[in-house]
PDB file of C-alpha atoms in Angstrom:
ATOM      1  CA  UNK Y 276     104.901  82.028  72.179  1.00 44.00           C
ATOM      2  CA  UNK Y 277     103.289  84.061  69.421  1.00 48.00           C
ATOM      3  CA  UNK Y 278      99.562  84.747  69.630  1.00 52.00           C
ATOM      4  CA  UNK Y 279      97.561  86.725  67.067  1.00 54.00           C
ATOM      5  CA  UNK Y 280      96.819  90.317  68.098  1.00 54.00           C
ATOM      6  CA  UNK Y 281      94.448  90.505  71.022  1.00 57.00           C
ATOM      7  CA  UNK Y 282      94.681  86.806  71.857  1.00 65.00           C
ATOM      8  CA  UNK Y 283      96.626  85.626  74.860  1.00 73.00           C
ATOM      9  CA  UNK Y 284      96.762  82.114  76.226  1.00 81.00           C
ATOM     10  CA  UNK Y 285      97.117  81.655  79.951  1.00 85.00           C
ATOM     11  CA  UNK Y 286      98.691  78.433  81.148  1.00 87.00           C
ATOM     12  CA  UNK Y 287      98.046  77.459  84.754  1.00 88.00           C
ATOM     13  CA  UNK Y 288      99.139  74.565  86.902  1.00 86.00           C
ATOM     14  CA  UNK Y 289      96.810  75.317  89.806  1.00 84.00           C
ATOM     15  CA  UNK Y 290      93.230  74.118  90.107  1.00 86.00           C
ATOM     16  CA  UNK Y 291      92.024  77.161  92.081  1.00 86.00           C
ATOM     17  CA  UNK Y 292      93.404  79.636  89.576  1.00 86.00           C
ATOM     18  CA  UNK Y 293      92.072  77.572  86.663  1.00 87.00           C
ATOM     19  CA  UNK Y 294      88.541  77.616  88.112  1.00 87.00           C
ATOM     20  CA  UNK Y 295      88.711  81.412  88.536  1.00 88.00           C
ATOM     21  CA  UNK Y 296      89.915  82.007  84.973  1.00 87.00           C
ATOM     22  CA  UNK Y 297      87.772  79.396  83.211  1.00 87.00           C
ATOM     23  CA  UNK Y 298      84.609  81.488  83.565  1.00 89.00           C
ATOM     24  CA  UNK Y 299      86.127  84.525  81.861  1.00 85.00           C
ATOM     25  CA  UNK Y 300      85.177  84.554  78.184  1.00 83.00           C
ATOM     26  CA  UNK Y 301      88.046  86.885  77.233  1.00 83.00           C
ATOM     27  CA  UNK Y 302      90.745  84.432  78.398  1.00 83.00           C
ATOM     28  CA  UNK Y 303      92.014  81.390  76.549  1.00 85.00           C
ATOM     29  CA  UNK Y 304      93.004  78.969  79.289  1.00 86.00           C
ATOM     30  CA  UNK Y 305      95.373  75.994  79.088  1.00 87.00           C
ATOM     31  CA  UNK Y 306      95.604  73.756  82.167  1.00 88.00           C
ATOM     32  CA  UNK Y 307      98.518  71.387  82.776  1.00 88.00           C
ATOM     33  CA  UNK Y 308      96.664  68.393  84.142  1.00 88.00           C
ATOM     34  CA  UNK Y 309      98.423  66.124  86.597  1.00 90.00           C
ATOM     35  CA  UNK Y 310      97.903  65.186  90.228  1.00 88.00           C
ATOM     36  CA  UNK Y 311      96.184  67.850  92.333  1.00 89.00           C
ATOM     37  CA  UNK Y 312      97.916  68.450  95.662  1.00 84.00           C
ATOM     38  CA  UNK Y 313      95.183  68.644  98.287  1.00 83.00           C
ATOM     39  CA  UNK Y 314      97.083  71.243 100.348  1.00 82.00           C
ATOM     40  CA  UNK Y 315      97.437  73.739  97.512  1.00 82.00           C
ATOM     41  CA  UNK Y 316      95.508  72.503  94.442  1.00 85.00           C
ATOM     42  CA  UNK Y 317      98.696  72.673  92.396  1.00 87.00           C
ATOM     43  CA  UNK Y 318      98.798  70.254  89.485  1.00 90.00           C
ATOM     44  CA  UNK Y 319     102.042  68.284  89.576  1.00 94.00           C
ATOM     45  CA  UNK Y 320     103.689  65.078  88.462  1.00 95.00           C
ATOM     46  CA  UNK Y 321     104.487  63.292  85.203  1.00 96.00           C
ATOM     47  CA  UNK Y 322     101.285  64.282  83.363  1.00 95.00           C
ATOM     48  CA  UNK Y 323     101.849  67.980  84.119  1.00 94.00           C
ATOM     49  CA  UNK Y 324     105.514  67.645  83.148  1.00 96.00           C
ATOM     50  CA  UNK Y 325     104.656  66.006  79.797  1.00 95.00           C
ATOM     51  CA  UNK Y 326     102.221  68.827  79.053  1.00 94.00           C
ATOM     52  CA  UNK Y 327     104.809  71.449  79.969  1.00 94.00           C
ATOM     53  CA  UNK Y 328     107.529  69.842  77.856  1.00 95.00           C
ATOM     54  CA  UNK Y 329     105.518  70.593  74.713  1.00 94.00           C
ATOM     55  CA  UNK Y 330     104.867  74.272  75.446  1.00 93.00           C
ATOM     56  CA  UNK Y 331     106.799  77.510  75.042  1.00 93.00           C
ATOM     57  CA  UNK Y 332     105.952  79.954  77.841  1.00 91.00           C
ATOM     58  CA  UNK Y 333     106.733  83.663  77.691  1.00 90.00           C
ATOM     59  CA  UNK Y 334     106.485  84.486  81.409  1.00 92.00           C
ATOM     60  CA  UNK Y 335     106.142  82.194  84.418  1.00 93.00           C
ATOM     61  CA  UNK Y 336     105.101  83.484  87.841  1.00 93.00           C
ATOM     62  CA  UNK Y 337     106.442  81.015  90.380  1.00 94.00           C
ATOM     63  CA  UNK Y 338     105.585  80.907  94.057  1.00 93.00           C
ATOM     64  CA  UNK Y 339     108.206  79.260  96.263  1.00 96.00           C
ATOM     65  CA  UNK Y 340     108.437  78.101  99.871  1.00 96.00           C
ATOM     66  CA  UNK Y 341     111.989  79.362 100.207  1.00 97.00           C
ATOM     67  CA  UNK Y 342     114.612  81.371  98.368  1.00 96.00           C
ATOM     68  CA  UNK Y 343     118.185  81.634  99.588  1.00 94.00           C
ATOM     69  CA  UNK Y 344     121.690  81.965  98.234  1.00 93.00           C
ATOM     70  CA  UNK Y 345     122.646  78.556  99.655  1.00 94.00           C
ATOM     71  CA  UNK Y 346     119.476  76.657  98.702  1.00 96.00           C
ATOM     72  CA  UNK Y 347     118.239  78.438  95.590  1.00 97.00           C
ATOM     73  CA  UNK Y 348     114.530  78.351  94.779  1.00 98.00           C
ATOM     74  CA  UNK Y 349     112.918  75.670  96.948  1.00 98.00           C
ATOM     75  CA  UNK Y 350     109.659  74.042  97.962  1.00 96.00           C
ATOM     76  CA  UNK Y 351     108.619  71.565 100.636  1.00 95.00           C
ATOM     77  CA  UNK Y 352     107.540  68.881  98.126  1.00 94.00           C
ATOM     78  CA  UNK Y 353     109.916  67.027  95.795  1.00 96.00           C
ATOM     79  CA  UNK Y 354     107.264  66.237  93.150  1.00 95.00           C
ATOM     80  CA  UNK Y 355     106.276  69.908  92.991  1.00 95.00           C
ATOM     81  CA  UNK Y 356     109.961  70.843  92.678  1.00 97.00           C
ATOM     82  CA  UNK Y 357     110.382  68.562  89.661  1.00 97.00           C
ATOM     83  CA  UNK Y 358     107.263  69.918  87.928  1.00 96.00           C
ATOM     84  CA  UNK Y 359     108.369  73.508  88.621  1.00 96.00           C
ATOM     85  CA  UNK Y 360     111.837  72.727  87.266  1.00 97.00           C
ATOM     86  CA  UNK Y 361     110.319  71.577  83.971  1.00 97.00           C
ATOM     87  CA  UNK Y 362     108.132  74.712  83.867  1.00 95.00           C
ATOM     88  CA  UNK Y 363     111.178  76.953  84.289  1.00 96.00           C
ATOM     89  CA  UNK Y 364     112.989  75.290  81.393  1.00 96.00           C
ATOM     90  CA  UNK Y 365     110.052  76.208  79.126  1.00 96.00           C
ATOM     91  CA  UNK Y 366     109.909  79.896  80.123  1.00 94.00           C
ATOM     92  CA  UNK Y 367     111.643  82.897  78.592  1.00 95.00           C
ATOM     93  CA  UNK Y 368     111.215  84.908  81.794  1.00 95.00           C
ATOM     94  CA  UNK Y 369     110.724  83.699  85.366  1.00 96.00           C
ATOM     95  CA  UNK Y 370     109.253  85.980  88.026  1.00 96.00           C
ATOM     96  CA  UNK Y 371     109.477  84.496  91.513  1.00 97.00           C
ATOM     97  CA  UNK Y 372     106.871  85.664  94.017  1.00 95.00           C
ATOM     98  CA  UNK Y 373     107.819  85.132  97.661  1.00 95.00           C
ATOM     99  CA  UNK Y 374     106.562  86.872 100.765  1.00 94.00           C
ATOM    100  CA  UNK Y 375     109.297  88.154 103.055  1.00 95.00           C
ATOM    101  CA  UNK Y 376     109.001  85.206 105.465  1.00 96.00           C
ATOM    102  CA  UNK Y 377     110.317  82.951 102.658  1.00 97.00           C
ATOM    103  CA  UNK Y 378     113.368  85.071 101.811  1.00 95.00           C
ATOM    104  CA  UNK Y 379     116.548  83.545 103.229  1.00 94.00           C
ATOM    105  CA  UNK Y 380     114.784  80.230 103.911  1.00 95.00           C
ATOM    106  CA  UNK Y 381     115.339  76.810 102.338  1.00 95.00           C
ATOM    107  CA  UNK Y 382     112.619  74.297 101.613  1.00 95.00           C
ATOM    108  CA  UNK Y 383     113.205  70.544 101.421  1.00 97.00           C
ATOM    109  CA  UNK Y 384     113.411  70.240  97.617  1.00 98.00           C
ATOM    110  CA  UNK Y 385     115.395  72.448  95.266  1.00 98.00           C
ATOM    111  CA  UNK Y 386     113.634  73.747  92.179  1.00 98.00           C
ATOM    112  CA  UNK Y 387     116.621  75.555  90.665  1.00 98.00           C
ATOM    113  CA  UNK Y 388     119.417  78.018  91.252  1.00 97.00           C
ATOM    114  CA  UNK Y 389     118.458  81.631  91.923  1.00 96.00           C
ATOM    115  CA  UNK Y 390     120.001  82.641  88.597  1.00 96.00           C
ATOM    116  CA  UNK Y 391     117.104  80.981  86.721  1.00 96.00           C
ATOM    117  CA  UNK Y 392     114.837  83.830  87.881  1.00 97.00           C
ATOM    118  CA  UNK Y 393     114.829  87.191  86.142  1.00 97.00           C
ATOM    119  CA  UNK Y 394     112.876  88.928  88.898  1.00 97.00           C
ATOM    120  CA  UNK Y 395     111.988  88.402  92.561  1.00 96.00           C
ATOM    121  CA  UNK Y 396     108.851  90.076  93.937  1.00 96.00           C
ATOM    122  CA  UNK Y 397     108.429  90.338  97.713  1.00 95.00           C
ATOM    123  CA  UNK Y 398     106.948  92.575 100.378  1.00 94.00           C
ATOM    124  CA  UNK Y 399     108.576  95.453 102.252  1.00 92.00           C
ATOM    125  CA  UNK Y 400     109.328  93.307 105.314  1.00 93.00           C
ATOM    126  CA  UNK Y 401     112.091  91.448 103.429  1.00 94.00           C
ATOM    127  CA  UNK Y 402     115.589  91.916 104.809  1.00 92.00           C
ATOM    128  CA  UNK Y 403     117.511  94.256 102.483  1.00 92.00           C
ATOM    129  CA  UNK Y 404     120.759  92.268 102.907  1.00 93.00           C
ATOM    130  CA  UNK Y 405     119.037  89.032 101.848  1.00 93.00           C
ATOM    131  CA  UNK Y 406     117.576  90.745  98.771  1.00 92.00           C
ATOM    132  CA  UNK Y 407     120.956  92.219  97.848  1.00 94.00           C
ATOM    133  CA  UNK Y 408     122.623  88.803  98.187  1.00 94.00           C
ATOM    134  CA  UNK Y 409     119.974  87.291  95.912  1.00 94.00           C
ATOM    135  CA  UNK Y 410     120.364  90.118  93.379  1.00 94.00           C
ATOM    136  CA  UNK Y 411     124.108  89.422  93.193  1.00 95.00           C
ATOM    137  CA  UNK Y 412     123.083  86.024  91.744  1.00 94.00           C
ATOM    138  CA  UNK Y 413     121.182  87.691  88.890  1.00 93.00           C
ATOM    139  CA  UNK Y 414     117.508  88.436  89.503  1.00 95.00           C
ATOM    140  CA  UNK Y 415     116.224  91.954  89.965  1.00 95.00           C
ATOM    141  CA  UNK Y 416     114.415  92.510  93.287  1.00 94.00           C
ATOM    142  CA  UNK Y 417     111.046  94.273  93.453  1.00 93.00           C
ATOM    143  CA  UNK Y 418     109.307  95.331  96.658  1.00 89.00           C
ATOM    144  CA  UNK Y 419     105.529  95.572  96.919  1.00 90.00           C
ATOM    145  CA  UNK Y 420     103.926  97.500  99.773  1.00 85.00           C
ATOM    146  CA  UNK Y 421     101.170  95.439 101.335  1.00 72.00           C
ATOM    147  CA  UNK Y 422      98.215  97.251 102.873  1.00 68.00           C
ATOM    148  CA  UNK Y 423      94.782  96.048 103.917  1.00 62.00           C
ATOM    149  CA  UNK Y 424      92.029  96.909 101.440  1.00 60.00           C
ATOM    150  CA  UNK Y 425      88.456  97.837 102.382  1.00 59.00           C
ATOM    151  CA  UNK Y 426      87.675  94.163 103.112  1.00 58.00           C
ATOM    152  CA  UNK Y 427      90.743  93.730 105.332  1.00 56.00           C
ATOM    153  CA  UNK Y 428      92.615  91.664 102.720  1.00 53.00           C
ATOM    154  CA  UNK Y 429      96.261  92.459 102.125  1.00 52.00           C
ATOM    155  CA  UNK Y 430      96.790  93.775  98.612  1.00 55.00           C
ATOM    156  CA  UNK Y 431      99.955  95.060  97.038  1.00 53.00           C
ATOM    157  CA  UNK Y 432     101.110  98.001  95.034  1.00 51.00           C
ATOM    158  CA  UNK Y 433     104.569  98.384  93.561  1.00 49.00           C
ATOM    159  CA  UNK Y 434     106.879 100.561  95.584  1.00 49.00           C
ATOM    160  CA  UNK Y 435     110.320 100.292  94.049  1.00 45.00           C
ATOM    161  CA  UNK Y 436     112.902  98.074  92.516  1.00 47.00           C
ATOM    162  CA  UNK Y 437     115.816  97.222  94.730  1.00 45.00           C
ATOM    163  CA  UNK Y 438     118.272  97.542  91.850  1.00 43.00           C
ATOM    164  CA  UNK Y 439     118.249 100.506  89.534  1.00 37.00           C
ATOM    165  CA  UNK Y 440     119.765  98.854  86.476  1.00 38.00           C
ATOM    166  CA  UNK Y 441     118.252  95.971  84.511  1.00 38.00           C
ATOM    167  CA  UNK Y 442     119.861  92.664  83.809  1.00 34.00           C
TER     168      UNK Y 442
END
């Protein structure tokens, strides 16, 4: 949605991310509410979905447990899938973030078809044929090279887009 110049609102549905952003004075933070999943701190369920249904989101970054041509965008938890589905309906652009081990895999619960994503971001270990099959369904594939930083954590830098033309 529209924000006055210099003001951006960040909506999050994850308790860990919310706690990191809440202390930054330069960020206006909106949190979904809902039930916190103990495994991931994601905020899901009817309260989160009611909050989402009243918002217009410009860009959503969505992590998934699986992405495949046959299964679409998937997760292991059906309540999370429903909350994510509502989030996607409120977004103008959906960027799916999935490490290579999740490409070509199907989780238990379907979030949506692959075509609901505008972009897929993954690491260089992803199988090129799987990425090409996904791109034929609509999203543009982006590969990020992962390398350990000075602390031994894996961090990414963009390397290339798999497809040269935009959507």
